[in-house]
Amino acid sequence: MNTNQMIEEVEGAYLHTYNRYKIVLEKGEGVTLYDTEGREYLDFGAGIAVMGIGYNNPRYNQALKDQIDKLIHTSNLFYNVPGHNAALKLKEVSGMDRVFFTNSGTEAIEGALKLAKKYANSVGKKDYTIIAMEHSFHGRSLGALSVTGTEHYREPFEPLIPNVKFATFNDLSSVEALMDDNTACVIMESVQGEGGIYPAKKEFIEGVRALCDKHNAFMICDEIQCGMGRTGKMFAFQNYDVKPDIITVAKALGCGVPVGAFLCTQKAATMVPGDHGTTYGGNPFVCSAVDVVLDIYKDEKILEHVCNVSPYLWEKLEELKSKFSFIKDHRGMGLIQGLEFDPSVKSGDVVLAAQKQGLILIGASQNTVRFVPPLVITKSDIDAMFNKLSVALSGI
Ligand SMILES: *Cc1c(COP(=O)(O)O)cnc(C)c1O
C-alpha cells in the first residue's frame, strides 16, 4: 500500500489525539530506524526514552520469542517464573522492598498515589494535600493528570483529585511553604522530562526528603523517563543522597513491551490483598522482557557505557550552543539532555528540520528539544547526530 494512502486511511480510524509526522516506520536496527519509503533515521528519541538497548537486539528478541512459545499470560491469581526473576532483580537494582508491575507509566503513578493516600488515611491525616511540581509530567490517567503541572492538560478534565498543590521545581522554599503535617506526599521527577529536561538540584531533592521526613509524608520519585540507566545510574535518584519511599518506573523498563512498575519501601507498602490489581500487569511475557533487559544492562555494562559516552554528547551539544546564537541553554545529565532555544525558534521546527536530515529528535516543551537516544549509542553516532543537526540548524 502507498504510504500516503495508508496515513490517510488510518487517520480516518484513529481518535485524533496526536499530530503525527507523515512517516510510517517499518523496522529498526541498533540506533537506526527505517520507514516504508526506505529512508533511514538516526534515532535520538528512542520512542520517547523507551528503547534503552536499541532496536532488534538479538538476545532480547530471542528471550521474548522463547517466552511466547512457553506462556504469555497467566493473570495474577498465579505465580510465573519471569515475574519472579524480574521482581527480584528490580528490588536489587533499586534498593526498594516491594514491587508491583503495571502496564504503563501512568498506571505506576496511580499505584504510587494510592499507596500514599492509604497511608495518609491510616495515620489520620485529614483533608490531606498532595504536593506536585509545576511543569511536571506524570501521565494521562485521571490520577496522574491531577499531579501533572501543565494546566492545559488538566483543565478540560476537571474536577480531578482535590487538594493537589503545585510547588516550583528546584525551589525548596516553595515546597516548604506548602507543606505541613497534613501533607500525604510530594511527587516529583528526579529529572523533569517533558517539562524541558531539568535535573533536580542536589539541595532541592535532598531538602524535599528532609521535609517529607519532618512531616511524615512520602517522597515519590517518578523515574519513568530518567530511570533505567539514562543518567548513568540505574535510577536518577541514586545520583543524590536520598532514598524515596516510592518510585515509579516504565519506558525503558521493558525496552519496547508495555510494562511499568511502582516500587516502595516496607513502610510505604500499605496495600493488602483486594486494594489493588491488574489483569495483564506483570504477565510472563512482559516480565521476560524486564528480566532480559536487566541481564543485558549488567552483562553489557550499560551504566558504565552511559557514563563513558554521555560527556561526549555534552561536549558536542556545547559546541552547537557556541555555534548557534539562538541556542539559549543546554541542560541535563547522562543521556537525557536538552537544548533550549530563543522563544522565536520553536522546537517543532527544529525537529522537522532534523528529520529532513535523517535525525529523529523530540521536543520537550515549546522551546526545548531533548536528546534521549538508545543507551547503546557510540561516539560515532554522536558525531553523525552533530553533523546532521548542524546542517538542520543552519537552515533555521
Ligand atoms: C512518559 C511518562 C509518564 C507516563 O508514562 P506512560 O507510559 O505514557 O503512561 C509518566 N511520568 C514521566 C516522567 C514520563 O516521562
Coordinates of C-alpha atoms and ligand atoms in Angstrom, one line a residue:
M1 CA 0.0 0.0 0.0
N2 CA 1.1 3.5 -0.8
T3 CA 2.4 5.4 2.3
N4 CA 0.3 8.5 1.9
Q5 CA -2.9 6.5 1.3
M6 CA -2.2 4.4 4.4
I7 CA -1.7 7.5 6.5
E8 CA -5.0 9.0 5.2
E9 CA -6.9 5.8 5.9
V10 CA -5.6 5.3 9.4
E11 CA -6.3 9.0 10.2
G12 CA -9.9 8.2 9.4
A13 CA -9.8 5.5 12.1
Y14 CA -7.7 6.8 15.0
L15 CA -9.1 9.1 17.6
H16 CA -7.4 12.3 16.7
T17 CA -5.2 12.9 19.8
Y18 CA -1.8 13.3 18.0
N19 CA -0.5 15.4 15.2
R20 CA 1.8 12.7 13.8
Y21 CA 4.8 13.1 11.4
K22 CA 3.9 11.8 8.0
I23 CA 6.4 8.9 8.4
V24 CA 5.5 5.2 8.6
L25 CA 8.2 3.4 10.5
E26 CA 8.8 -0.1 9.5
K27 CA 11.9 -1.6 11.1
G28 CA 14.8 -0.7 13.4
E29 CA 18.4 -1.9 13.9
G30 CA 20.6 -0.6 16.7
V31 CA 20.0 3.1 16.8
T32 CA 18.7 3.4 13.2
L33 CA 15.1 3.4 12.1
Y34 CA 13.8 2.8 8.5
D35 CA 10.5 3.9 7.1
T36 CA 8.3 2.4 4.4
E37 CA 9.9 4.7 1.8
G38 CA 13.3 3.2 2.5
R39 CA 14.5 6.3 4.3
E40 CA 16.9 5.9 7.2
Y41 CA 16.9 7.8 10.5
L42 CA 19.4 8.1 13.3
D43 CA 17.2 7.9 16.4
F44 CA 17.9 10.2 19.3
G45 CA 14.4 9.9 20.6
A46 CA 14.3 6.1 21.3
G47 CA 10.5 6.0 21.1
I48 CA 10.4 8.6 23.9
A49 CA 13.2 7.2 26.0
V50 CA 11.9 3.6 25.7
M51 CA 14.4 1.7 23.6
G52 CA 17.3 1.6 26.0
I53 CA 19.1 -1.2 24.4
G54 CA 18.2 -0.1 20.9
Y55 CA 16.3 -1.9 18.2
N56 CA 16.4 -5.6 17.2
N57 CA 18.8 -6.7 19.9
P58 CA 19.2 -10.5 19.2
R59 CA 19.4 -11.6 22.9
Y60 CA 16.3 -9.6 23.8
N61 CA 14.4 -10.9 20.8
Q62 CA 15.3 -14.5 21.5
A63 CA 14.2 -14.3 25.1
L64 CA 10.8 -12.9 24.2
K65 CA 10.3 -15.4 21.4
D66 CA 11.1 -18.2 23.8
Q67 CA 8.7 -16.9 26.3
I68 CA 5.9 -16.5 23.7
D69 CA 6.3 -20.2 22.9
K70 CA 6.1 -21.1 26.6
L71 CA 3.5 -18.9 28.2
I72 CA 2.3 -15.3 27.5
H73 CA -0.2 -14.7 30.2
T74 CA -1.4 -16.2 33.5
S75 CA -3.3 -13.5 35.5
N76 CA -2.1 -12.5 38.9
L77 CA -4.0 -15.3 40.5
F78 CA -0.9 -17.4 40.0
Y79 CA 2.9 -17.1 40.1
N80 CA 5.1 -17.2 37.0
V81 CA 8.8 -17.6 36.6
P82 CA 9.7 -14.4 34.6
G83 CA 7.7 -12.4 37.2
H84 CA 9.9 -13.9 40.0
N85 CA 13.1 -13.1 38.2
A86 CA 12.1 -9.6 37.2
A87 CA 10.8 -8.6 40.7
L88 CA 13.9 -9.9 42.5
K89 CA 16.3 -8.1 40.1
L90 CA 14.3 -4.9 40.2
K91 CA 14.4 -4.9 44.0
E92 CA 18.1 -5.4 43.9
V93 CA 18.9 -2.6 41.5
S94 CA 16.5 -0.1 43.1
G95 CA 17.1 -0.8 46.8
M96 CA 13.3 -0.8 47.3
D97 CA 11.5 -3.6 49.2
R98 CA 8.3 -4.2 47.2
V99 CA 7.3 -4.1 43.5
F100 CA 4.0 -4.0 41.7
F101 CA 4.1 -4.4 37.9
T102 CA 1.8 -2.2 35.8
N103 CA 1.1 -1.8 32.1
S104 CA 2.3 1.7 31.7
G105 CA 3.9 4.7 33.4
T106 CA 0.6 6.4 34.2
E107 CA -0.6 3.3 36.0
A108 CA 2.5 3.2 38.0
I109 CA 1.7 6.7 39.1
E110 CA -1.8 5.7 40.1
G111 CA -0.4 2.9 42.3
A112 CA 2.1 5.2 43.9
L113 CA -0.6 7.8 44.7
K114 CA -2.8 5.0 46.2
L115 CA 0.0 3.9 48.5
A116 CA 0.4 7.5 49.7
K117 CA -3.4 8.1 50.1
K118 CA -3.9 4.9 52.0
Y119 CA -1.0 5.7 54.4
A120 CA -2.3 9.3 54.9
N121 CA -5.7 7.9 55.8
S122 CA -4.3 5.3 58.1
V123 CA -2.4 7.8 60.2
G124 CA -5.4 10.2 60.4
K125 CA -4.2 13.0 58.1
K126 CA -7.4 14.9 57.4
D127 CA -8.1 16.5 54.0
Y128 CA -4.5 15.7 53.3
T129 CA -2.7 17.5 50.5
I130 CA -0.5 16.2 47.7
I131 CA 2.4 18.3 46.5
A132 CA 3.5 18.1 42.9
M133 CA 5.7 20.3 40.8
E134 CA 5.0 22.9 38.1
H135 CA 6.0 21.7 34.6
S136 CA 5.9 18.1 35.8
F137 CA 4.5 15.3 33.7
H138 CA 3.2 12.1 35.2
G139 CA 0.8 10.7 32.7
R140 CA -2.7 10.9 31.3
S141 CA -5.0 8.9 33.5
L142 CA -7.0 11.0 35.9
G143 CA -4.8 10.5 39.0
A144 CA -1.6 11.1 37.1
L145 CA -3.2 14.1 35.4
S146 CA -4.1 15.6 38.7
V147 CA -0.4 15.8 39.7
T148 CA 0.8 16.9 36.2
G149 CA 1.9 20.5 36.3
T150 CA 0.7 21.7 32.9
E151 CA -2.6 23.4 33.3
H152 CA -3.8 22.9 29.7
Y153 CA -3.5 19.1 30.1
R154 CA -5.6 19.2 33.2
E155 CA -8.2 21.8 32.6
P156 CA -10.5 20.0 30.1
F157 CA -10.9 17.1 32.6
E158 CA -11.5 18.9 35.8
P159 CA -12.6 18.2 38.5
L160 CA -9.6 16.0 39.3
I161 CA -8.2 14.7 42.6
P162 CA -8.7 17.5 45.1
N163 CA -6.0 19.2 47.3
V164 CA -3.1 18.9 44.9
K165 CA -0.8 21.9 45.2
F166 CA 2.0 22.8 42.8
A167 CA 5.4 23.9 44.0
T168 CA 8.2 25.3 41.9
F169 CA 10.7 22.6 40.9
N170 CA 14.2 23.3 42.3
D171 CA 12.8 25.9 44.7
L172 CA 12.8 24.3 48.1
S173 CA 11.2 27.2 49.9
S174 CA 8.1 26.8 47.6
V175 CA 7.7 23.2 48.8
E176 CA 8.3 24.2 52.4
A177 CA 5.6 26.8 52.2
L178 CA 3.0 24.3 51.1
M179 CA 4.0 21.5 53.5
D180 CA 2.6 20.7 56.9
D181 CA 1.6 17.5 58.8
N182 CA -1.4 17.1 56.6
T183 CA 0.8 16.6 53.5
A184 CA 0.4 13.0 52.2
C185 CA 3.2 13.0 49.7
V186 CA 5.5 15.0 47.5
I187 CA 5.7 13.7 43.9
M188 CA 8.5 14.8 41.6
E189 CA 10.5 13.6 38.6
S190 CA 14.2 13.2 39.6
V191 CA 14.9 14.8 36.2
Q192 CA 12.0 16.6 34.7
G193 CA 11.5 15.2 31.2
E194 CA 8.5 16.6 29.2
G195 CA 8.7 19.9 31.0
G196 CA 12.1 20.7 29.4
I197 CA 14.9 18.5 30.8
Y198 CA 15.6 19.9 34.3
P199 CA 17.7 17.7 36.6
A200 CA 16.8 18.2 40.3
K201 CA 19.4 20.2 42.2
K202 CA 21.1 18.4 45.0
E203 CA 19.9 20.8 47.7
F204 CA 16.4 20.6 46.3
I205 CA 15.9 16.8 46.2
E206 CA 17.7 16.2 49.5
G207 CA 15.7 19.1 51.0
V208 CA 12.4 17.5 49.8
R209 CA 13.5 14.3 51.5
A210 CA 14.1 16.1 54.8
L211 CA 10.8 17.9 54.6
C212 CA 9.0 14.6 53.9
D213 CA 10.7 13.1 57.0
K214 CA 9.8 16.1 59.1
H215 CA 6.1 15.8 58.2
N216 CA 5.8 12.0 57.8
A217 CA 4.9 12.4 54.2
F218 CA 6.0 10.0 51.4
M219 CA 8.5 11.1 48.8
I220 CA 7.6 9.8 45.4
C221 CA 10.3 9.9 42.7
D222 CA 9.0 9.5 39.1
E223 CA 11.8 7.6 37.4
I224 CA 9.7 6.7 34.3
Q225 CA 11.8 8.7 31.9
C226 CA 15.0 9.4 33.7
G227 CA 15.4 5.9 35.3
M228 CA 16.7 2.7 33.8
G229 CA 20.2 3.9 33.3
R230 CA 19.6 7.1 31.5
T231 CA 21.6 9.2 33.9
G232 CA 24.4 6.7 34.3
K233 CA 22.9 5.3 37.5
M234 CA 20.2 2.7 37.3
F235 CA 17.8 5.3 38.8
A236 CA 18.3 9.0 38.7
F237 CA 17.7 9.4 42.5
Q238 CA 20.8 7.3 43.0
N239 CA 22.9 10.3 41.9
Y240 CA 21.9 12.0 45.1
D241 CA 21.9 11.2 48.8
V242 CA 18.2 10.3 49.0
K243 CA 16.1 7.3 49.2
P244 CA 12.5 7.9 48.1
D245 CA 9.6 6.0 49.8
I246 CA 8.1 5.2 46.4
I247 CA 9.5 5.2 42.8
T248 CA 7.7 4.7 39.5
V249 CA 9.3 3.1 36.5
A250 CA 8.2 2.4 32.9
K251 CA 9.5 3.5 29.5
A252 CA 12.9 1.6 29.2
L253 CA 11.9 -1.0 31.8
G254 CA 10.7 -3.4 29.1
C255 CA 12.7 -1.7 26.2
G256 CA 9.6 -1.9 24.0
V257 CA 7.0 -4.0 25.6
P258 CA 4.4 -2.2 27.7
V259 CA 5.4 -2.6 31.3
G260 CA 5.8 -0.3 34.2
A261 CA 6.2 -0.7 37.9
F262 CA 5.9 1.1 41.2
L263 CA 8.3 0.1 43.9
C264 CA 8.2 1.1 47.6
T265 CA 9.9 0.6 50.9
Q266 CA 8.3 -1.7 53.5
K267 CA 6.9 1.4 55.3
A268 CA 5.1 2.5 52.2
A269 CA 3.8 -1.0 51.4
T270 CA 0.4 0.0 52.7
M271 CA -1.8 -2.1 50.4
V272 CA -3.2 -5.5 51.2
P273 CA -5.0 -8.1 49.1
G274 CA -8.0 -6.5 47.4
D275 CA -6.6 -3.0 47.5
H276 CA -5.1 -3.0 44.0
G277 CA -4.9 -5.2 41.0
T278 CA -4.4 -5.6 37.3
T279 CA -5.3 -8.3 34.7
Y280 CA -2.2 -8.0 32.5
G281 CA 0.3 -6.3 34.8
G282 CA 3.5 -8.3 35.3
N283 CA 2.5 -11.2 33.0
P284 CA 5.2 -13.7 32.0
F285 CA 5.7 -12.1 28.6
V286 CA 6.4 -8.6 29.7
C287 CA 8.4 -9.8 32.7
S288 CA 10.6 -11.9 30.4
A289 CA 11.5 -8.6 28.8
V290 CA 12.3 -6.9 32.1
D291 CA 14.3 -9.9 33.1
V292 CA 16.4 -10.0 30.0
V293 CA 16.8 -6.2 29.9
L294 CA 18.3 -6.2 33.4
D295 CA 20.6 -9.0 32.4
I296 CA 21.7 -7.1 29.3
Y297 CA 22.3 -4.0 31.3
K298 CA 24.5 -6.0 33.6
D299 CA 26.4 -8.1 31.1
E300 CA 26.9 -5.3 28.6
K301 CA 27.8 -2.8 31.3
I302 CA 25.2 -0.3 30.0
L303 CA 25.6 2.1 33.0
E304 CA 29.3 2.3 32.5
H305 CA 28.8 2.9 28.8
V306 CA 26.4 5.8 29.6
C307 CA 29.0 7.3 31.9
N308 CA 31.6 7.0 29.1
V309 CA 29.6 8.4 26.1
S310 CA 27.5 11.0 27.8
P311 CA 30.3 13.5 28.4
Y312 CA 30.9 13.4 24.7
L313 CA 27.2 14.2 23.9
W314 CA 27.6 17.1 26.4
E315 CA 30.7 18.4 24.6
K316 CA 29.1 18.2 21.2
L317 CA 25.9 20.0 22.3
E318 CA 28.1 22.7 23.9
E319 CA 29.8 23.1 20.6
L320 CA 26.4 23.6 18.9
K321 CA 25.5 26.1 21.6
S322 CA 28.5 28.2 20.9
K323 CA 28.0 28.0 17.2
F324 CA 24.3 29.0 17.1
S325 CA 23.4 32.1 19.0
F326 CA 19.7 31.1 19.2
I327 CA 20.5 28.2 21.5
K328 CA 19.9 29.7 24.9
D329 CA 20.6 26.8 27.3
H330 CA 21.9 23.3 27.5
R331 CA 20.8 21.1 30.4
G332 CA 20.6 17.5 31.5
M333 CA 22.7 14.7 32.8
G334 CA 23.9 11.4 31.3
L335 CA 21.9 10.6 28.1
I336 CA 18.9 12.9 29.0
Q337 CA 20.0 16.3 27.7
G338 CA 18.1 19.2 26.2
L339 CA 18.8 22.3 24.2
E340 CA 16.6 25.3 24.8
F341 CA 16.1 27.9 22.0
D342 CA 15.2 31.6 21.9
P343 CA 11.4 32.0 22.0
S344 CA 11.4 32.8 18.3
V345 CA 12.6 29.3 17.5
K346 CA 10.0 26.6 18.0
S347 CA 11.2 23.1 19.0
G348 CA 8.8 21.7 16.4
D349 CA 10.6 23.4 13.6
V350 CA 14.0 22.1 14.8
V351 CA 12.5 18.6 15.0
L352 CA 11.2 18.8 11.4
A353 CA 14.5 20.2 10.1
A354 CA 16.4 17.4 11.8
Q355 CA 14.0 14.8 10.3
K356 CA 14.9 16.1 6.8
Q357 CA 18.5 15.3 7.6
G358 CA 17.6 11.8 8.8
L359 CA 17.7 12.5 12.5
I360 CA 14.9 11.9 14.9
L361 CA 14.6 14.2 17.9
I362 CA 11.7 15.0 20.2
G363 CA 10.6 18.2 21.7
A364 CA 10.2 18.8 25.4
S365 CA 8.1 21.9 25.9
Q366 CA 7.8 24.7 23.4
N367 CA 11.4 25.8 23.1
T368 CA 13.4 22.7 24.0
V369 CA 14.4 19.6 22.1
R370 CA 15.6 16.6 24.1
F371 CA 18.3 14.1 23.4
V372 CA 17.2 10.7 24.8
P373 CA 18.9 8.2 22.5
P374 CA 19.2 4.5 23.0
L375 CA 21.7 4.0 25.8
V376 CA 23.9 1.9 23.4
I377 CA 24.9 4.9 21.2
T378 CA 28.6 5.3 20.3
K379 CA 30.7 8.4 19.9
S380 CA 30.4 8.0 16.1
D381 CA 26.6 8.1 16.4
I382 CA 27.0 11.3 18.4
D383 CA 29.3 12.7 15.6
A384 CA 26.7 11.7 13.0
M385 CA 24.0 13.4 15.0
F386 CA 26.1 16.5 15.4
N387 CA 26.7 16.8 11.6
K388 CA 23.0 16.3 10.8
L389 CA 21.9 18.7 13.4
S390 CA 24.4 21.3 12.4
V391 CA 23.0 21.3 8.8
A392 CA 19.5 21.4 10.2
L393 CA 20.2 24.3 12.5
S394 CA 22.0 26.2 9.7
G395 CA 18.7 26.4 7.9
I396 CA 16.7 27.7 10.8
Ligands
LIG1 C1 6.1 9.1 29.9 C2 6.0 9.5 31.3 C3 4.9 9.1 32.1 C4 3.7 8.4 31.6 O1 4.0 7.1 31.1 P1 3.0 6.4 30.1 O2 3.6 5.0 29.9 O3 3.0 7.2 28.9 O4 1.7 6.3 30.8 C5 4.9 9.5 33.5 N1 6.0 10.2 34.0 C6 7.0 10.5 33.3 C7 8.1 11.3 33.9 C8 7.1 10.2 31.9 O5 8.1 10.6 31.2

